[in-house]
JSON list of C-alpha atoms in Angstrom, two decimals:
[
{"chain": "A", "resi": 30, "resn": "UNK", "atom": "CA", "xyz": [-45.41, 88.63, 3.84]},
{"chain": "A", "resi": 31, "resn": "UNK", "atom": "CA", "xyz": [-45.61, 87.11, 7.31]},
{"chain": "A", "resi": 32, "resn": "UNK", "atom": "CA", "xyz": [-46.90, 90.32, 8.88]},
{"chain": "A", "resi": 33, "resn": "UNK", "atom": "CA", "xyz": [-49.61, 90.67, 6.24]},
{"chain": "A", "resi": 34, "resn": "UNK", "atom": "CA", "xyz": [-50.65, 87.04, 6.70]},
{"chain": "A", "resi": 35, "resn": "UNK", "atom": "CA", "xyz": [-50.75, 87.36, 10.50]},
{"chain": "A", "resi": 36, "resn": "UNK", "atom": "CA", "xyz": [-52.75, 90.59, 10.29]},
{"chain": "A", "resi": 37, "resn": "UNK", "atom": "CA", "xyz": [-55.20, 89.01, 7.86]},
{"chain": "A", "resi": 38, "resn": "UNK", "atom": "CA", "xyz": [-55.75, 86.04, 10.17]},
{"chain": "A", "resi": 39, "resn": "UNK", "atom": "CA", "xyz": [-56.38, 88.38, 13.10]},
{"chain": "A", "resi": 40, "resn": "UNK", "atom": "CA", "xyz": [-58.83, 90.39, 11.01]},
{"chain": "A", "resi": 41, "resn": "UNK", "atom": "CA", "xyz": [-60.66, 87.16, 10.15]},
{"chain": "A", "resi": 42, "resn": "UNK", "atom": "CA", "xyz": [-61.36, 86.69, 13.86]},
{"chain": "A", "resi": 43, "resn": "UNK", "atom": "CA", "xyz": [-62.75, 90.23, 14.13]},
{"chain": "A", "resi": 44, "resn": "UNK", "atom": "CA", "xyz": [-65.01, 89.75, 11.11]},
{"chain": "A", "resi": 45, "resn": "UNK", "atom": "CA", "xyz": [-66.23, 86.37, 12.36]},
{"chain": "A", "resi": 46, "resn": "UNK", "atom": "CA", "xyz": [-67.32, 88.06, 15.59]},
{"chain": "A", "resi": 47, "resn": "UNK", "atom": "CA", "xyz": [-68.70, 91.30, 14.12]},
{"chain": "A", "resi": 48, "resn": "UNK", "atom": "CA", "xyz": [-69.82, 90.47, 10.55]},
{"chain": "A", "resi": 49, "resn": "UNK", "atom": "CA", "xyz": [-68.13, 93.71, 9.49]},
{"chain": "A", "resi": 50, "resn": "UNK", "atom": "CA", "xyz": [-68.30, 94.17, 5.70]},
{"chain": "A", "resi": 51, "resn": "UNK", "atom": "CA", "xyz": [-65.38, 96.60, 5.74]},
{"chain": "A", "resi": 52, "resn": "UNK", "atom": "CA", "xyz": [-63.23, 94.00, 7.47]},
{"chain": "A", "resi": 53, "resn": "UNK", "atom": "CA", "xyz": [-64.33, 91.35, 4.96]},
{"chain": "A", "resi": 54, "resn": "UNK", "atom": "CA", "xyz": [-63.35, 93.71, 2.16]},
{"chain": "A", "resi": 55, "resn": "UNK", "atom": "CA", "xyz": [-59.93, 94.22, 3.70]},
{"chain": "A", "resi": 56, "resn": "UNK", "atom": "CA", "xyz": [-59.44, 90.46, 4.13]},
{"chain": "A", "resi": 57, "resn": "UNK", "atom": "CA", "xyz": [-60.25, 89.91, 0.46]},
{"chain": "A", "resi": 58, "resn": "UNK", "atom": "CA", "xyz": [-57.81, 92.64, -0.56]},
{"chain": "A", "resi": 59, "resn": "UNK", "atom": "CA", "xyz": [-55.08, 91.26, 1.72]},
{"chain": "A", "resi": 60, "resn": "UNK", "atom": "CA", "xyz": [-55.52, 87.76, 0.31]},
{"chain": "A", "resi": 61, "resn": "UNK", "atom": "CA", "xyz": [-55.14, 89.15, -3.20]},
{"chain": "A", "resi": 62, "resn": "UNK", "atom": "CA", "xyz": [-52.01, 91.08, -2.15]},
{"chain": "A", "resi": 63, "resn": "UNK", "atom": "CA", "xyz": [-50.53, 87.89, -0.73]},
{"chain": "A", "resi": 64, "resn": "UNK", "atom": "CA", "xyz": [-51.44, 86.07, -3.94]},
{"chain": "A", "resi": 65, "resn": "UNK", "atom": "CA", "xyz": [-49.54, 88.64, -6.00]},
{"chain": "A", "resi": 66, "resn": "UNK", "atom": "CA", "xyz": [-46.34, 88.58, -3.92]},
{"chain": "A", "resi": 67, "resn": "UNK", "atom": "CA", "xyz": [-43.25, 87.21, -5.55]},
{"chain": "A", "resi": 68, "resn": "UNK", "atom": "CA", "xyz": [-41.90, 83.95, -4.22]},
{"chain": "A", "resi": 69, "resn": "UNK", "atom": "CA", "xyz": [-45.29, 82.57, -3.23]},
{"chain": "A", "resi": 70, "resn": "UNK", "atom": "CA", "xyz": [-45.55, 78.91, -4.31]},
{"chain": "A", "resi": 71, "resn": "UNK", "atom": "CA", "xyz": [-48.28, 78.25, -6.88]},
{"chain": "A", "resi": 72, "resn": "UNK", "atom": "CA", "xyz": [-50.16, 75.91, -4.51]},
{"chain": "A", "resi": 73, "resn": "UNK", "atom": "CA", "xyz": [-50.41, 78.66, -1.88]},
{"chain": "A", "resi": 74, "resn": "UNK", "atom": "CA", "xyz": [-51.21, 81.24, -4.56]},
{"chain": "A", "resi": 75, "resn": "UNK", "atom": "CA", "xyz": [-54.11, 79.06, -5.80]},
{"chain": "A", "resi": 76, "resn": "UNK", "atom": "CA", "xyz": [-55.44, 78.64, -2.26]},
{"chain": "A", "resi": 77, "resn": "UNK", "atom": "CA", "xyz": [-55.22, 82.40, -1.66]},
{"chain": "A", "resi": 78, "resn": "UNK", "atom": "CA", "xyz": [-57.12, 83.11, -4.89]},
{"chain": "A", "resi": 79, "resn": "UNK", "atom": "CA", "xyz": [-59.90, 80.70, -3.87]},
{"chain": "A", "resi": 80, "resn": "UNK", "atom": "CA", "xyz": [-60.08, 82.22, -0.39]},
{"chain": "A", "resi": 81, "resn": "UNK", "atom": "CA", "xyz": [-60.24, 85.70, -1.93]},
{"chain": "A", "resi": 82, "resn": "UNK", "atom": "CA", "xyz": [-63.26, 84.65, -3.96]},
{"chain": "A", "resi": 83, "resn": "UNK", "atom": "CA", "xyz": [-64.96, 83.22, -0.85]},
{"chain": "A", "resi": 84, "resn": "UNK", "atom": "CA", "xyz": [-64.31, 86.40, 1.13]},
{"chain": "A", "resi": 85, "resn": "UNK", "atom": "CA", "xyz": [-65.78, 88.42, -1.72]},
{"chain": "A", "resi": 86, "resn": "UNK", "atom": "CA", "xyz": [-69.04, 86.51, -1.24]},
{"chain": "A", "resi": 87, "resn": "UNK", "atom": "CA", "xyz": [-68.86, 86.93, 2.53]},
{"chain": "A", "resi": 88, "resn": "UNK", "atom": "CA", "xyz": [-68.31, 90.67, 2.09]},
{"chain": "A", "resi": 89, "resn": "UNK", "atom": "CA", "xyz": [-71.39, 90.89, -0.13]},
{"chain": "A", "resi": 90, "resn": "UNK", "atom": "CA", "xyz": [-73.49, 88.96, 2.42]},
{"chain": "A", "resi": 91, "resn": "UNK", "atom": "CA", "xyz": [-72.30, 91.18, 5.27]},
{"chain": "A", "resi": 92, "resn": "UNK", "atom": "CA", "xyz": [-73.16, 94.32, 3.29]},
{"chain": "A", "resi": 93, "resn": "UNK", "atom": "CA", "xyz": [-76.65, 92.99, 2.54]},
{"chain": "A", "resi": 94, "resn": "UNK", "atom": "CA", "xyz": [-77.19, 92.18, 6.22]},
{"chain": "A", "resi": 95, "resn": "UNK", "atom": "CA", "xyz": [-76.03, 95.62, 7.23]},
{"chain": "A", "resi": 96, "resn": "UNK", "atom": "CA", "xyz": [-78.23, 97.27, 4.59]},
{"chain": "A", "resi": 97, "resn": "UNK", "atom": "CA", "xyz": [-81.20, 95.32, 5.90]},
{"chain": "A", "resi": 98, "resn": "UNK", "atom": "CA", "xyz": [-80.49, 96.52, 9.42]},
{"chain": "A", "resi": 99, "resn": "UNK", "atom": "CA", "xyz": [-79.69, 93.02, 10.65]},
{"chain": "A", "resi": 100, "resn": "UNK", "atom": "CA", "xyz": [-76.16, 93.94, 11.70]},
{"chain": "A", "resi": 101, "resn": "UNK", "atom": "CA", "xyz": [-76.76, 97.20, 13.56]},
{"chain": "A", "resi": 102, "resn": "UNK", "atom": "CA", "xyz": [-74.61, 95.99, 16.43]},
{"chain": "A", "resi": 103, "resn": "UNK", "atom": "CA", "xyz": [-71.76, 95.23, 14.04]},
{"chain": "A", "resi": 104, "resn": "UNK", "atom": "CA", "xyz": [-71.67, 98.84, 12.81]},
{"chain": "A", "resi": 105, "resn": "UNK", "atom": "CA", "xyz": [-70.22, 99.89, 16.15]},
{"chain": "A", "resi": 106, "resn": "UNK", "atom": "CA", "xyz": [-67.50, 97.26, 15.79]},
{"chain": "A", "resi": 107, "resn": "UNK", "atom": "CA", "xyz": [-66.56, 98.05, 12.21]},
{"chain": "A", "resi": 108, "resn": "UNK", "atom": "CA", "xyz": [-63.70, 100.20, 11.06]},
{"chain": "A", "resi": 109, "resn": "UNK", "atom": "CA", "xyz": [-64.79, 103.02, 8.82]},
{"chain": "A", "resi": 110, "resn": "UNK", "atom": "CA", "xyz": [-64.58, 102.50, 5.10]},
{"chain": "A", "resi": 111, "resn": "UNK", "atom": "CA", "xyz": [-61.91, 105.18, 4.73]},
{"chain": "A", "resi": 112, "resn": "UNK", "atom": "CA", "xyz": [-59.63, 103.64, 7.36]},
{"chain": "A", "resi": 113, "resn": "UNK", "atom": "CA", "xyz": [-59.98, 100.20, 5.80]},
{"chain": "A", "resi": 114, "resn": "UNK", "atom": "CA", "xyz": [-59.33, 101.48, 2.30]},
{"chain": "A", "resi": 115, "resn": "UNK", "atom": "CA", "xyz": [-56.17, 103.40, 3.14]},
{"chain": "A", "resi": 116, "resn": "UNK", "atom": "CA", "xyz": [-53.49, 102.09, 0.80]},
{"chain": "A", "resi": 117, "resn": "UNK", "atom": "CA", "xyz": [-55.59, 99.16, -0.37]},
{"chain": "A", "resi": 118, "resn": "UNK", "atom": "CA", "xyz": [-54.93, 98.83, -4.07]},
{"chain": "A", "resi": 119, "resn": "UNK", "atom": "CA", "xyz": [-55.63, 95.32, -5.37]},
{"chain": "A", "resi": 120, "resn": "UNK", "atom": "CA", "xyz": [-52.67, 93.84, -7.22]},
{"chain": "A", "resi": 121, "resn": "UNK", "atom": "CA", "xyz": [-53.42, 93.22, -10.89]},
{"chain": "A", "resi": 122, "resn": "UNK", "atom": "CA", "xyz": [-51.85, 89.78, -10.70]},
{"chain": "A", "resi": 123, "resn": "UNK", "atom": "CA", "xyz": [-54.85, 88.50, -8.77]},
{"chain": "A", "resi": 124, "resn": "UNK", "atom": "CA", "xyz": [-57.61, 90.95, -9.65]},
{"chain": "A", "resi": 125, "resn": "UNK", "atom": "CA", "xyz": [-60.94, 89.77, -11.01]},
{"chain": "A", "resi": 126, "resn": "UNK", "atom": "CA", "xyz": [-59.95, 91.00, -14.47]},
{"chain": "A", "resi": 127, "resn": "UNK", "atom": "CA", "xyz": [-56.72, 89.05, -14.44]},
{"chain": "A", "resi": 128, "resn": "UNK", "atom": "CA", "xyz": [-56.20, 86.29, -16.96]},
{"chain": "A", "resi": 129, "resn": "UNK", "atom": "CA", "xyz": [-54.38, 84.26, -14.34]},
{"chain": "A", "resi": 130, "resn": "UNK", "atom": "CA", "xyz": [-55.24, 80.53, -14.42]},
{"chain": "A", "resi": 131, "resn": "UNK", "atom": "CA", "xyz": [-55.55, 80.68, -10.64]},
{"chain": "A", "resi": 132, "resn": "UNK", "atom": "CA", "xyz": [-59.00, 82.21, -10.72]}
]
């Protein structure tokens, strides 16, 4: 859990600097993975779920900017979609279709 959290925080710095939609997608997925881990206190789980929703919006904004050509520079800084998606299944415990009260 600690390694995933540390990696997610580092990725947040990259995305803040590059506006990379692929990185934002990965952050959202990592937050949902953390949310679904056993032993996570409900308060932290609720915060992770809220952050995941915020990063979903940020991902959408970054994709729109990139589609509009506003983030051409960021494309050079982004990981490719395939490298970001490797092994990135979203846990059902925190997915958008979940009936969890946390969302």
